[in-house]
CSV table of C-alpha atoms and ligand atoms in Angstrom, one decimal:
chain,number,residue,atom,x,y,z
C,1,MET,CA,-20.1,10.0,11.9
C,2,GLU,CA,-17.3,8.5,13.6
C,3,LYS,CA,-13.9,9.4,12.1
C,4,CYS,CA,-11.7,6.5,10.1
C,5,ILE,CA,-9.0,5.4,12.0
C,6,PHE,CA,-6.3,6.5,9.8
C,7,CYS,CA,-8.2,10.1,10.2
C,8,GLN,CA,-8.0,9.8,13.6
C,9,ILE,CA,-4.3,8.6,13.3
C,10,VAL,CA,-3.8,11.8,10.7
C,11,ALA,CA,-5.7,14.8,13.0
C,12,GLY,CA,-3.5,13.3,15.9
C,13,ASP,CA,-6.3,11.9,18.0
C,14,ILE,CA,-4.8,8.3,18.1
C,15,PRO,CA,-0.9,7.8,18.7
C,16,ALA,CA,1.4,6.2,15.7
C,17,SER,CA,4.9,5.7,15.2
C,18,LYS,CA,5.0,8.3,12.2
C,19,VAL,CA,8.2,7.4,10.4
C,20,TYR,CA,7.4,10.4,7.4
C,21,GLU,CA,4.9,13.2,6.8
C,22,ASP,CA,4.7,16.0,4.4
C,23,GLU,CA,1.9,18.3,3.6
C,24,HIS,CA,-0.2,15.6,1.9
C,25,VAL,CA,1.0,12.4,3.0
C,26,LEU,CA,1.7,10.8,6.4
C,27,ALA,CA,3.8,7.0,6.7
C,28,PHE,CA,3.6,5.2,10.2
C,29,LEU,CA,4.8,1.5,11.1
C,30,ASP,CA,1.7,-0.8,10.9
C,31,ILE,CA,1.2,-2.0,14.5
C,32,THR,CA,1.1,-6.3,13.2
C,33,GLN,CA,4.2,-5.5,11.6
C,34,VAL,CA,4.3,-8.5,9.5
C,35,THR,CA,8.1,-8.2,9.5
C,36,LYS,CA,10.2,-5.6,11.1
C,37,GLY,CA,9.8,-2.0,9.4
C,38,HIS,CA,6.5,-3.0,8.0
C,39,THR,CA,5.0,0.4,7.0
C,40,LEU,CA,1.9,1.6,6.1
C,41,VAL,CA,2.0,4.9,3.3
C,42,ILE,CA,-1.4,7.3,2.9
C,43,PRO,CA,-3.0,10.4,2.2
C,44,LYS,CA,-4.3,12.7,4.7
C,45,LYS,CA,-7.2,13.6,3.0
C,46,HIS,CA,-9.7,9.8,3.4
C,47,VAL,CA,-9.8,8.2,0.0
C,48,ARG,CA,-11.3,4.5,0.4
C,49,ASN,CA,-8.6,2.9,-2.0
C,50,LEU,CA,-6.6,2.8,-5.0
C,51,LEU,CA,-9.6,2.2,-7.1
C,52,ASP,CA,-11.0,5.7,-5.6
C,53,MET,CA,-7.9,7.7,-5.9
C,54,ASP,CA,-7.2,10.4,-8.6
C,55,SER,CA,-3.6,10.8,-9.9
C,56,GLU,CA,-3.1,14.1,-8.2
C,57,THR,CA,-3.2,12.1,-4.7
C,58,ALA,CA,-1.2,8.5,-6.1
C,59,GLN,CA,2.0,11.5,-6.9
C,60,GLN,CA,2.1,12.7,-3.7
C,61,VAL,CA,1.5,9.4,-2.3
C,62,PHE,CA,4.1,7.4,-3.8
C,63,ALA,CA,6.7,10.5,-4.5
C,64,PRO,CA,8.8,9.5,-1.0
C,65,ILE,CA,8.5,6.0,-1.5
C,66,PRO,CA,11.8,4.9,-3.0
C,67,GLN,CA,13.7,7.4,-0.2
C,68,LEU,CA,11.3,5.6,2.3
C,69,ALA,CA,11.6,2.3,1.0
C,70,ARG,CA,15.8,2.5,1.5
C,71,ARG,CA,15.8,3.9,4.4
C,72,LEU,CA,13.5,1.1,5.8
C,73,GLN,CA,15.7,-1.3,4.1
C,74,THR,CA,19.0,0.6,5.7
C,75,VAL,CA,17.8,0.2,9.5
C,76,THR,CA,16.6,-3.5,9.2
C,77,GLY,CA,19.0,-4.9,7.0
C,78,ALA,CA,16.5,-6.3,5.0
C,79,SER,CA,17.5,-7.6,1.4
C,80,GLY,CA,14.2,-6.6,-0.8
C,81,LEU,CA,11.1,-5.1,0.3
C,82,ASN,CA,7.0,-5.8,-1.4
C,83,MET,CA,5.0,-3.0,-1.7
C,84,LEU,CA,1.3,-4.0,-1.6
C,85,ASN,CA,-2.5,-2.4,-1.9
C,86,ASN,CA,-5.4,-4.1,-0.7
C,87,SER,CA,-8.2,-2.6,-2.7
C,88,GLU,CA,-11.3,-3.3,-1.3
C,89,ALA,CA,-12.6,-6.7,1.1
C,90,VAL,CA,-12.8,-9.5,-1.9
C,91,ALA,CA,-8.5,-8.2,-1.9
C,92,GLY,CA,-7.9,-8.2,1.8
C,93,GLN,CA,-8.5,-4.3,2.9
C,94,THR,CA,-9.9,-4.4,6.0
C,95,VAL,CA,-9.1,-0.2,7.0
C,96,PHE,CA,-11.0,1.5,4.3
C,97,HIS,CA,-8.7,4.4,3.8
C,98,ALA,CA,-6.1,3.5,1.4
C,99,HIS,CA,-2.5,2.7,2.4
C,100,ILE,CA,0.5,1.4,0.6
C,101,HIS,CA,2.1,-1.4,3.1
C,102,LEU,CA,5.8,-1.5,2.3
C,103,ILE,CA,7.1,-5.0,3.7
C,104,PRO,CA,11.0,-5.4,4.0
C,105,ARG,CA,12.1,-8.8,2.8
C,106,PHE,CA,14.7,-11.2,4.8
C,107,ASN,CA,13.9,-14.5,3.7
C,108,ASP,CA,11.7,-16.8,2.7
C,109,GLU,CA,10.1,-17.6,6.3
C,110,ASP,CA,10.2,-13.8,7.5
C,111,GLY,CA,5.9,-13.8,7.5
C,112,LEU,CA,5.0,-12.8,4.2
C,113,THR,CA,3.9,-15.0,1.3
C,114,ILE,CA,2.9,-14.6,-1.9
C,115,ASP,CA,1.7,-17.3,-4.0
C,116,PHE,CA,0.9,-16.4,-7.7
C,117,LYS,CA,-1.1,-19.3,-9.3
C,118,THR,CA,0.6,-19.4,-12.5
C,119,ASN,CA,-1.3,-20.3,-15.6
C,120,GLU,CA,-0.3,-21.6,-19.3
C,121,PRO,CA,-0.2,-18.5,-21.5
C,122,ASN,CA,-3.5,-18.1,-23.9
C,123,PHE,CA,-1.7,-15.4,-26.4
C,124,GLU,CA,-5.4,-14.4,-27.9
C,125,GLN,CA,-7.4,-14.2,-25.0
C,126,LEU,CA,-4.4,-11.9,-23.7
C,127,SER,CA,-4.6,-10.1,-27.1
C,128,GLN,CA,-8.6,-9.3,-26.3
C,129,LEU,CA,-8.1,-8.4,-23.1
C,130,ALA,CA,-5.7,-5.8,-23.7
C,131,LYS,CA,-7.3,-4.6,-26.3
C,132,ALA,CA,-10.6,-4.1,-24.0
C,133,ILE,CA,-8.4,-2.1,-21.1
C,134,THR,CA,-7.1,-0.2,-23.6
C,135,ASN,CA,-10.0,1.0,-25.2
C,136,GLU,CA,-12.1,1.6,-21.8
C,137,VAL,CA,-12.2,5.4,-20.7
D,1,AMP,P1,-5.4,-3.7,5.0
D,1,AMP,O1,-5.7,-5.1,5.5
D,1,AMP,O2,-4.3,-3.8,3.8
D,1,AMP,O3,-6.4,-2.9,5.1
D,1,AMP,O4,-4.3,-3.0,6.1
D,1,AMP,C1,-4.7,-2.7,7.1
D,1,AMP,C2,-3.8,-2.8,8.3
D,1,AMP,O5,-3.6,-1.4,9.0
D,1,AMP,C3,-3.3,-3.8,9.3
D,1,AMP,O6,-1.9,-4.7,8.6
D,1,AMP,C4,-3.2,-3.5,10.1
D,1,AMP,O7,-1.8,-3.9,11.0
D,1,AMP,C5,-3.1,-1.9,10.3
D,1,AMP,N1,-3.4,-0.6,11.3
D,1,AMP,C6,-4.7,-1.0,11.5
D,1,AMP,N2,-4.8,0.0,12.8
D,1,AMP,C7,-3.9,0.0,13.1
D,1,AMP,C8,-3.2,1.4,13.7
D,1,AMP,N3,-3.9,2.1,14.7
D,1,AMP,N4,-1.6,1.8,13.7
D,1,AMP,C9,-1.0,1.0,12.8
D,1,AMP,N5,-1.4,0.3,11.9
D,1,AMP,C10,-2.9,-0.1,12.1
D,2,ZN,ZN1,-10.2,8.1,6.6
């Protein structure tokens, strides 16, 4: 079976602009650069996405993110940053090796648009849903 593109980057078979590496995690610049400094943080082991990730891998992936985010901010001069994960095609995932997007933010027209459609709160529904989620094993 052909290796996934991010496994090929981990293996050094294809190049990437690396910005962080440790035993379990690699971070490199996204080739599309939605904004300047747009970075992907990935586990070195192949995991499909967040829905497929164990806690240990999640700890490894998330641990370096705050410091990396501050480095991105300092170098790019960004005012803020969005952290984003797309899990499965319906959520916009196109590369099926888990990755966290770190997207420095500069202003409203810097390349990233996030549009939360808001609804009136229904407290009865919220309460039922919260119970179901809490009780799910
Ligand atoms: P997603 O849509 O969340 O799966 O994001 C996949 C991201 O991977 C996209 O933003 C692509 O620009 C990026 N990407 C794909 N191939 C490469 C590559 N060889 N090096 C760096 N980034 C890549
Ligand atoms: Zn992979």
